[in-house]
XYZ file of C-alpha atoms in Angstrom:
654
model
C 110.531 188.309 76.904
C 112.240 189.258 80.135
C 114.596 186.510 81.260
C 116.368 185.953 84.559
C 119.971 185.668 83.429
C 120.835 183.195 86.148
C 118.279 180.674 84.947
C 118.634 180.914 81.167
C 119.657 177.920 79.088
C 123.404 177.519 79.478
C 125.690 178.053 76.509
C 126.970 174.679 75.421
C 130.582 175.756 75.234
C 130.469 175.490 79.035
C 130.388 171.722 78.673
C 134.176 171.516 78.537
C 134.283 170.385 82.161
C 132.422 167.142 81.469
C 134.000 164.139 83.148
C 134.851 160.853 81.445
C 132.576 161.391 78.443
C 135.082 160.953 75.661
C 132.608 161.404 72.799
C 132.273 165.029 73.789
C 135.793 165.835 72.623
C 134.802 165.880 68.954
C 131.892 168.225 69.568
C 133.944 170.535 71.747
C 136.698 170.832 69.125
C 134.309 172.478 66.666
C 131.953 175.046 68.230
C 129.805 175.028 65.067
C 128.758 171.455 65.953
C 127.802 172.351 69.508
C 124.030 172.069 69.454
C 121.610 170.293 71.735
C 120.847 167.862 68.928
C 124.494 166.799 68.620
C 125.182 166.536 72.337
C 123.862 163.512 74.149
C 121.604 163.891 77.207
C 123.975 161.946 79.443
C 126.564 164.684 78.892
C 124.195 167.280 80.294
C 123.365 165.246 83.388
C 127.063 164.520 83.833
C 127.785 168.234 83.814
C 124.964 168.927 86.257
C 126.413 166.332 88.615
C 129.879 167.832 88.289
C 128.780 171.434 88.617
C 127.095 170.984 92.001
C 130.257 169.383 93.437
C 131.516 173.000 93.420
C 134.987 174.154 92.505
C 137.202 175.372 95.392
C 136.159 179.011 95.042
C 132.505 178.066 95.390
C 132.973 175.164 97.782
C 134.768 177.058 100.515
C 132.215 179.883 100.366
C 129.267 177.502 100.660
C 130.394 174.393 102.553
C 132.780 176.162 104.912
C 131.595 179.733 105.420
C 127.844 179.215 105.144
C 126.336 175.727 105.511
C 129.220 174.385 107.599
C 129.398 177.447 109.795
C 125.648 177.493 110.402
C 125.724 173.786 111.274
C 128.639 174.261 113.713
C 130.820 171.852 111.769
C 133.593 174.417 112.208
C 134.309 176.663 115.132
C 136.154 179.654 113.802
C 134.570 180.639 110.468
C 132.354 183.284 112.100
C 130.166 183.868 109.050
C 126.590 182.594 108.776
C 126.547 181.252 112.343
C 126.554 184.838 113.602
C 124.291 186.262 110.901
C 126.999 187.708 108.681
C 126.703 187.569 104.937
C 128.823 188.324 101.888
C 126.736 188.895 98.790
C 129.655 188.253 96.456
C 129.941 184.707 97.791
C 126.447 183.934 96.568
C 126.089 186.264 93.575
C 129.395 185.308 91.991
C 129.746 181.699 93.116
C 126.899 179.652 94.560
C 123.907 181.132 92.723
C 125.434 180.621 89.266
C 126.571 177.156 90.364
C 123.136 175.937 91.480
C 121.455 177.665 88.518
C 123.754 176.015 85.997
C 123.295 172.620 87.622
C 119.507 172.964 87.454
C 119.635 174.081 83.832
C 121.833 171.167 82.797
C 119.582 168.669 84.560
C 116.513 170.164 82.901
C 118.086 169.931 79.440
C 119.117 166.340 80.174
C 115.620 165.199 81.083
C 114.040 167.095 78.167
C 116.436 165.722 75.567
C 116.348 162.221 77.046
C 112.578 162.295 76.750
C 112.889 162.901 72.999
C 115.051 159.781 72.593
C 113.274 157.487 75.036
C 111.020 155.827 72.480
C 114.018 154.732 70.409
C 116.383 153.683 73.194
C 115.206 152.475 76.639
C 118.336 153.833 78.321
C 117.112 157.353 77.686
C 113.797 156.565 79.299
C 115.781 155.779 82.428
C 118.109 158.732 82.002
C 115.113 161.040 81.992
C 114.111 159.655 85.385
C 117.663 159.961 86.712
C 117.659 163.614 85.670
C 114.339 164.180 87.445
C 115.751 162.676 90.637
C 118.867 164.796 90.407
C 116.924 167.965 89.649
C 114.597 167.319 92.593
C 117.649 167.200 94.875
C 118.917 170.461 93.376
C 115.528 172.121 93.853
C 115.552 171.055 97.498
C 119.097 172.360 97.948
C 118.005 175.720 96.524
C 114.796 175.878 98.566
C 116.515 174.798 101.793
C 119.164 177.471 101.305
C 117.102 180.443 100.111
C 113.358 179.726 100.333
C 110.903 180.111 97.417
C 112.114 178.430 94.232
C 111.071 178.820 90.557
C 109.785 175.402 89.519
C 109.950 176.384 85.843
C 113.674 177.242 86.128
C 115.792 176.255 83.153
C 112.853 175.819 80.783
C 113.447 178.869 78.605
C 110.791 180.951 80.319
C 110.879 183.836 82.734
C 111.179 182.087 86.106
C 108.107 182.321 88.304
C 108.808 181.720 91.982
C 106.697 179.206 93.834
C 105.940 178.877 97.514
C 108.058 176.504 99.538
C 105.012 174.263 99.922
C 104.501 174.111 96.153
C 108.213 173.410 95.718
C 108.119 170.461 98.077
C 104.970 169.113 96.467
C 106.825 169.278 93.160
C 109.941 167.588 94.594
C 108.021 164.685 96.110
C 105.881 164.216 93.000
C 108.962 164.181 90.752
C 110.728 161.645 92.925
C 107.779 159.263 93.098
C 107.052 159.411 89.376
C 110.719 159.023 88.494
C 111.224 155.975 90.713
C 108.020 154.354 89.452
C 109.192 154.824 85.848
C 112.709 153.368 86.136
C 113.249 150.100 84.266
C 115.883 148.175 86.240
C 116.343 145.676 83.397
C 118.013 148.317 81.215
C 121.809 148.334 81.244
C 123.804 151.317 79.927
C 126.674 150.904 77.507
C 130.200 151.366 78.795
C 130.358 154.816 77.213
C 127.050 155.845 78.733
C 128.029 154.532 82.153
C 131.237 156.566 82.063
C 129.174 159.749 82.257
C 127.934 158.978 85.775
C 130.808 159.269 88.289
C 128.719 157.854 91.142
C 126.582 154.994 89.847
C 127.568 154.455 86.220
C 123.871 155.089 85.410
C 122.938 151.775 87.041
C 119.151 151.774 87.274
C 118.855 149.906 90.573
C 121.136 152.381 92.340
C 119.283 155.413 91.003
C 116.022 153.835 92.109
C 117.351 153.464 95.667
C 118.620 157.036 95.559
C 115.218 158.332 94.476
C 113.496 156.558 97.356
C 116.122 157.760 99.828
C 115.737 161.370 98.692
C 111.970 160.976 98.976
C 112.370 159.808 102.575
C 114.698 162.742 103.329
C 112.437 165.413 101.898
C 109.219 163.944 103.253
C 110.716 164.080 106.745
C 111.494 167.757 106.219
C 107.767 168.545 106.424
C 106.924 167.280 109.911
C 106.175 170.797 111.224
C 103.955 171.837 108.320
C 100.367 171.430 107.177
C 101.710 168.682 104.901
C 102.665 166.412 107.810
C 100.052 163.808 106.851
C 101.223 163.897 103.237
C 104.804 163.560 104.443
C 103.903 160.377 106.297
C 102.197 158.932 103.219
C 105.149 159.780 100.994
C 107.681 158.373 103.444
C 105.789 155.132 103.978
C 105.450 154.582 100.253
C 109.160 155.278 99.666
C 110.384 152.776 102.268
C 107.753 150.043 101.893
C 109.840 147.736 99.684
C 113.188 148.364 101.345
C 114.672 149.783 98.144
C 116.675 152.609 99.653
C 120.358 153.215 100.393
C 121.496 150.765 103.086
C 125.168 150.059 102.432
C 128.347 151.909 101.570
C 128.178 150.322 98.120
C 124.933 152.171 97.389
C 125.912 155.532 98.884
C 125.896 158.664 96.770
C 129.447 159.927 97.102
C 132.136 161.188 94.784
C 135.891 160.798 94.625
C 137.598 164.117 95.303
C 141.010 165.618 94.653
C 143.127 168.578 95.693
C 143.144 170.441 92.405
C 141.010 173.263 91.079
C 138.025 171.640 89.429
C 134.473 170.732 90.370
C 135.595 167.509 92.035
C 138.092 169.187 94.336
C 137.130 168.679 97.989
C 135.519 171.828 99.453
C 137.873 171.673 102.451
C 141.232 171.725 100.683
C 142.068 175.433 100.848
C 145.111 175.878 103.083
C 143.866 179.154 104.565
C 140.664 177.563 105.928
C 141.459 176.343 109.428
C 138.386 174.153 110.041
C 138.764 173.908 113.787
C 136.635 171.904 116.211
C 133.587 173.869 117.383
C 132.433 174.076 120.986
C 129.171 172.458 119.845
C 130.885 169.353 118.477
C 133.400 169.199 121.337
C 130.573 168.991 123.874
C 128.542 166.513 121.837
C 131.424 164.042 121.463
C 132.967 164.306 124.927
C 132.139 161.129 126.914
C 129.506 160.131 124.351
C 129.418 156.351 124.238
C 131.738 155.794 127.181
C 134.585 154.371 125.067
C 137.972 155.068 126.629
C 140.503 156.970 124.535
C 143.141 154.596 125.934
C 141.298 151.691 124.306
C 141.153 153.537 121.011
C 144.821 154.529 121.085
C 146.963 153.447 123.990
C 149.645 156.027 123.152
C 147.224 158.830 124.063
C 146.489 157.468 127.551
C 149.050 159.836 129.095
C 147.008 162.831 127.929
C 143.577 161.735 129.151
C 141.689 163.432 131.974
C 138.858 162.026 134.145
C 135.312 162.726 133.025
C 134.624 164.746 136.176
C 137.484 167.145 135.407
C 136.605 170.269 133.402
C 140.071 171.741 132.942
C 141.668 175.084 133.712
C 139.277 177.952 134.251
C 140.165 181.248 132.568
C 137.058 183.247 133.380
C 138.725 186.593 132.644
C 139.732 185.642 129.109
C 136.792 183.539 127.860
C 133.301 185.015 127.724
C 130.617 184.065 130.196
C 127.414 185.069 128.400
C 126.524 181.816 126.677
C 124.655 178.652 127.630
C 127.657 176.495 126.741
C 128.089 174.406 129.924
C 131.883 174.175 129.429
C 132.394 177.899 128.858
C 135.548 179.463 130.262
C 137.281 176.110 130.802
C 140.358 174.968 128.903
C 140.739 171.188 129.013
C 144.478 170.600 129.295
C 144.260 167.120 127.818
C 141.836 164.719 126.178
C 138.594 163.502 127.767
C 138.906 160.080 129.342
C 136.085 158.884 127.079
C 135.500 160.222 123.592
C 133.230 159.236 120.728
C 135.408 156.851 118.644
C 134.755 158.888 115.503
C 136.312 161.990 117.026
C 139.909 160.903 116.519
C 139.067 159.898 112.939
C 137.527 163.277 112.222
C 139.923 165.575 114.051
C 143.674 165.912 114.322
C 144.890 166.806 117.812
C 147.653 169.387 117.822
C 151.111 167.788 117.750
C 149.669 164.278 117.553
C 152.206 163.228 114.959
C 151.397 159.531 115.388
C 147.826 160.066 114.173
C 146.849 158.614 110.813
C 145.087 161.894 110.044
C 148.010 164.181 110.991
C 148.081 167.500 109.157
C 151.245 168.740 107.468
C 152.375 172.329 107.155
C 151.603 172.527 103.452
C 147.997 171.467 104.081
C 147.272 174.370 106.427
C 149.654 177.024 105.225
C 153.248 177.758 106.156
C 152.229 179.814 109.203
C 150.912 176.838 111.141
C 152.332 177.103 114.646
C 152.285 174.176 117.059
C 153.952 175.929 119.997
C 150.858 177.202 121.781
C 148.997 180.466 122.398
C 148.916 183.314 124.904
C 146.504 184.961 127.307
C 147.653 188.562 127.731
C 147.510 190.692 130.902
C 144.160 192.472 131.018
C 144.768 195.164 133.599
C 147.513 196.783 135.572
C 148.773 194.540 138.311
C 147.376 191.376 136.761
C 149.448 188.238 136.322
C 151.992 188.100 133.530
C 151.192 186.620 130.138
C 149.918 183.048 130.402
C 151.143 180.539 127.850
C 148.651 177.805 126.961
C 149.597 174.604 125.170
C 147.240 172.990 122.703
C 149.228 169.759 122.408
C 146.893 166.757 122.519
C 144.002 168.761 123.956
C 140.269 168.678 123.179
C 138.621 172.103 123.162
C 136.180 173.710 120.766
C 136.149 177.258 119.443
C 133.056 179.111 120.753
C 130.716 180.666 118.215
C 131.157 184.420 117.931
C 134.625 185.169 119.283
C 135.054 188.559 117.626
C 137.277 191.277 119.056
C 135.099 193.902 117.352
C 132.131 192.684 119.426
C 134.085 191.605 122.530
C 136.976 193.771 123.782
C 137.934 191.085 126.313
C 138.906 188.715 123.525
C 141.637 191.083 122.384
C 143.608 189.660 125.307
C 142.977 186.058 124.299
C 145.353 185.122 121.498
C 144.337 181.476 121.721
C 141.009 182.242 120.160
C 141.287 185.468 118.176
C 144.429 185.081 116.083
C 144.860 182.609 113.263
C 148.148 181.396 114.696
C 146.457 180.778 118.011
C 143.594 178.796 116.533
C 145.998 176.829 114.375
C 148.171 175.925 117.295
C 145.645 175.248 120.036
C 142.451 173.667 118.683
C 141.871 170.292 116.989
C 141.446 170.608 113.234
C 139.558 168.438 110.741
C 142.069 165.802 109.643
C 144.244 165.369 106.602
C 141.739 163.259 104.647
C 139.484 166.311 104.401
C 142.039 169.043 103.743
C 144.104 166.924 101.355
C 141.166 165.727 99.247
C 142.648 162.250 99.074
C 140.874 158.945 99.588
C 142.192 157.377 102.765
C 141.629 153.912 104.236
C 137.869 154.250 104.626
C 137.365 156.812 101.849
C 136.756 159.725 104.207
C 138.032 162.023 101.471
C 135.060 161.272 99.200
C 132.335 163.929 99.218
C 129.083 162.375 100.432
C 125.656 163.410 99.168
C 123.696 160.577 100.785
C 125.133 158.107 103.297
C 123.721 154.744 104.333
C 123.361 155.951 107.920
C 120.905 158.658 106.864
C 118.334 156.128 105.666
C 118.460 154.389 109.031
C 118.151 157.560 111.094
C 115.241 158.689 108.915
C 113.575 155.330 109.541
C 114.253 155.635 113.266
C 112.573 159.029 113.434
C 109.675 157.835 111.287
C 109.093 154.747 113.451
C 109.312 156.888 116.590
C 106.565 159.064 115.116
C 104.413 155.988 114.614
C 104.782 155.823 110.837
C 104.764 152.491 109.019
C 108.387 151.614 108.312
C 107.810 148.131 106.890
C 108.573 146.338 110.131
C 111.741 148.232 111.040
C 111.603 149.426 114.650
C 112.940 152.776 115.784
C 115.589 151.148 117.998
C 116.783 148.770 115.292
C 117.008 151.581 112.734
C 118.799 153.838 115.238
C 121.384 151.200 116.064
C 121.821 150.293 112.397
C 122.460 153.979 111.679
C 125.172 154.132 114.316
C 126.751 150.942 112.978
C 126.687 152.287 109.415
C 128.441 155.452 110.573
C 131.024 153.472 112.548
C 131.690 151.302 109.494
C 132.274 154.409 107.389
C 134.745 155.822 109.933
C 136.460 152.466 110.421
C 135.643 152.047 114.121
C 133.132 149.189 114.030
C 134.946 147.296 116.787
C 133.605 149.818 119.318
C 129.970 149.761 118.186
C 128.585 147.279 120.733
C 130.186 148.990 123.727
C 129.135 152.389 122.403
C 125.487 151.435 121.847
C 125.225 150.005 125.376
C 126.574 153.141 127.061
C 124.458 155.203 129.456
C 127.164 157.852 129.966
C 126.125 161.426 129.225
C 128.019 163.784 126.976
C 128.583 167.377 128.067
C 125.067 168.406 127.025
C 123.261 165.538 128.732
C 122.683 162.973 125.980
C 123.638 159.291 126.139
C 123.800 156.646 123.406
C 121.791 153.692 124.763
C 118.419 153.989 123.076
C 116.438 152.650 126.030
C 118.196 154.970 128.482
C 116.072 158.112 128.606
C 116.693 159.331 132.150
C 117.535 163.016 132.214
C 121.023 163.889 133.500
C 121.666 165.258 136.981
C 124.350 167.742 137.899
C 127.571 166.378 139.372
C 130.577 167.682 141.249
C 133.445 168.417 138.901
C 137.064 169.386 139.468
C 138.910 172.262 137.873
C 142.007 174.409 138.307
C 141.953 178.189 138.643
C 143.970 179.462 135.701
C 145.270 182.524 137.510
C 146.123 181.125 140.960
C 146.700 177.452 140.150
C 144.376 176.476 142.990
C 142.414 173.264 142.625
C 138.699 173.588 143.205
C 135.300 172.018 142.559
C 132.077 173.179 140.975
C 128.643 171.688 140.471
C 128.504 170.922 136.756
C 125.166 172.031 135.311
C 123.845 170.568 132.083
C 121.777 172.824 129.797
C 118.232 173.491 130.991
C 115.991 171.510 128.641
C 113.139 174.009 128.783
C 115.513 176.782 127.676
C 116.698 175.004 124.528
C 115.164 175.379 121.079
C 113.898 171.797 121.293
C 112.473 172.565 124.710
C 111.460 169.040 125.708
C 114.390 166.994 127.005
C 118.132 166.474 126.805
C 118.064 162.690 126.535
C 114.853 161.512 124.917
C 114.813 159.205 121.916
C 114.462 161.906 119.268
C 117.439 163.772 120.732
C 119.505 160.592 120.503
C 118.485 159.963 116.904
C 119.284 163.479 115.720
C 122.510 163.715 117.736
C 123.773 160.544 116.088
C 122.527 161.622 112.686
C 124.271 164.976 113.089
C 127.638 163.418 113.934
C 127.326 160.868 111.129
C 126.591 163.556 108.531
C 129.779 165.489 109.225
C 131.500 167.129 107.434
C 129.984 166.852 103.952
C 126.247 166.793 104.684
C 126.330 170.068 106.568
C 123.253 171.424 104.783
C 121.272 168.437 106.069
C 122.656 168.906 109.582
C 121.657 172.570 109.502
C 118.229 171.653 108.130
C 117.594 169.202 110.966
C 118.545 171.862 113.493
C 116.181 174.353 111.870
C 113.424 171.738 111.783
C 113.801 170.392 115.332
C 116.197 172.540 117.315
C 118.426 169.467 117.627
C 121.124 168.754 118.516
C 122.070 171.351 121.143
C 123.859 174.367 119.623
C 125.292 176.661 122.313
C 124.474 180.332 121.942
C 126.814 182.920 120.509
C 128.828 184.767 123.155
C 129.851 188.383 122.623
C 129.929 191.485 124.788
C 128.143 194.002 122.584
C 125.478 194.155 119.911
C 126.820 192.467 116.800
C 127.043 195.399 114.399
C 126.691 194.309 110.781
C 124.976 191.035 111.665
C 121.416 190.126 110.699
C 121.063 188.644 114.193
C 119.421 191.772 115.607
C 117.389 189.795 118.149
C 120.536 188.843 120.034
C 121.845 190.869 122.978
C 124.680 190.191 125.419
C 122.096 189.030 127.989
C 119.968 186.887 125.654
C 121.473 183.668 126.980
C 119.948 184.228 130.418
C 116.385 183.726 129.197
C 117.203 180.782 126.945
C 117.522 179.990 123.277
C 115.234 181.699 120.754
C 114.985 181.218 117.013
C 116.156 184.778 116.396
C 119.530 183.727 117.830
C 120.132 181.216 115.012
C 120.349 182.124 111.290
C 117.747 180.399 109.144
C 118.639 180.848 105.472
C 120.927 182.412 102.871
C 119.974 185.740 101.399
C 118.944 185.889 97.772
C 121.876 187.532 95.953
C 121.709 191.088 94.678
C 122.440 189.701 91.215
C 118.879 188.341 91.237
C 117.549 191.799 92.059
C 119.608 193.263 89.217
C 118.613 190.695 86.614
C 114.991 190.160 87.604
C 113.570 192.706 90.027
C 110.035 191.331 89.686
C 111.208 187.791 90.439
C 113.251 189.000 93.403
C 110.284 190.869 94.853
C 107.995 187.918 94.224
C 110.379 185.565 96.034
C 110.542 187.841 99.072
C 106.761 188.248 99.120
C 106.374 184.461 99.149
C 109.061 184.208 101.816
C 106.962 186.485 103.990
C 109.869 188.536 105.223
C 112.832 190.675 104.324
C 115.910 189.305 102.606
C 117.908 188.550 105.749
C 119.463 185.381 107.115
C 117.030 185.354 110.057
C 113.733 184.728 108.223
C 112.646 181.140 109.018
C 111.729 178.839 106.155
C 108.228 177.409 105.861
C 109.180 174.007 107.287
C 111.381 175.354 110.107
C 110.277 175.010 113.717
C 111.028 178.720 113.981
C 108.206 179.458 111.520
C 105.542 178.210 113.930
């Protein structure tokens, strides 16, 4: 029988990484005893849970360079966001990781099923494994496309359509939740094998319903939209979904070299603020920075000030409305979560301040340089990044943009390190800080509320929860997580627009109007004004508005999901074109990129789906190990194996 090597049953000696399951030690000490019969099902599910946390080698290649880059969580990675791809990242790291996790979960549910009649706990464990495997199947399908439903079952994998995969996922989740017995309590030893919930039945039941809501909502653009509504309504009808931080699916992380090491702890990964996130958070909610931290008041700039314009050193061919401006300070008003997420350069009083050892010994806080571009031009311009709020534009490659060779702020690692805000110490240190921001989140309480808000807005039955109530509860849940709840009321009442034309107040749906803004010419020092133009709604992927209710919901959901739920953030963008992602700016065709539909003048006609990567490529290791399966997967995908082929549920597939 031909077997895909990446989906075979995993050798049990690989179980040495199991967490907190002490009974495994005896089995592991004698390989002759290592059989499925002598290894308990909870060990297998424990290892599946651990494996998908991803060790640092895998985590940085997936969370940082692929999902996070595509979702604009980071501004300088320059990988998937511009259609670049490294097969080794997936062949050697992520594909084995997701395959192993699926195999372990499948063994867990199979072996638990054999013991269920004798011990009720294993009846529940089987359902927990089904829930976990459904999440893994969705992660695979949302990354690559067609998925083999029979993976990990000792057979040659047969790839299924994305529609069949989602039918399978939703069916598994419903049946699993309906079969959980909440009266069953695990032993202390059994509970130790679940690092999130201690195998508590009521928490797994809520997780199953929450996942069902998430994956049903994924299908709003498909011919399963009616089924999605039915599934969602059934999942939320009793209110048994994740609502509080106590019920969240999240895992304690560390700064070591195991599966529970935070994916953002590698010192060489800069993780700078992106232009997308900078624009989304500027002035959003109308909360003054001075009220958040009075010591930063001296650095704040009025909302109608754009900064210093360096139009010869920053590229013009993008729909980013703040392009070519360098804000020499902090916005007067800033989303209260921003200063919890990001460390401002040289802000040594911040509770999330980054140390040299967390970002490498070459971190430079002195500033960066704009070099003379032509004979007779002004001398080198030094630019300070101290306590400034600017995002790195997507693209920014000297190989595609000769102009950027003269901009050392943006194109050298020392420049980026010294001039742009970076994700704070709680992420790069892997430690649990005051509000546990260092814990890796797989499902947050806020997500349930934003899913309910979107569902209610669509007219679905959400068991009496209105779209506005769910939206505001989602914001409050996110603010609680970030430790800024004291600003929630003021924030939710705000009608101020961010830099892309979205406000927070749910009832405020007026579209933004241009306004006169001040700026300084970076080459002459002259003060001047310009009419600030928000993005043109009809030229965005969403195409409908900048400030309607759905835009508000997804903007808030996007910010709340950062930085761990980057796959979900990317999935929402692929599904809806929300929130606003500014277009890549470069001066020549991006050689080596899958983004062949992009040209230096693409931005003039507006956003198109072929300007935004849609998936990961299947790895060449799949082609090597199972050519028939590889070809079958691509046939079902309906396109070539590039990052630009839209998935079945994506808005770009219409």
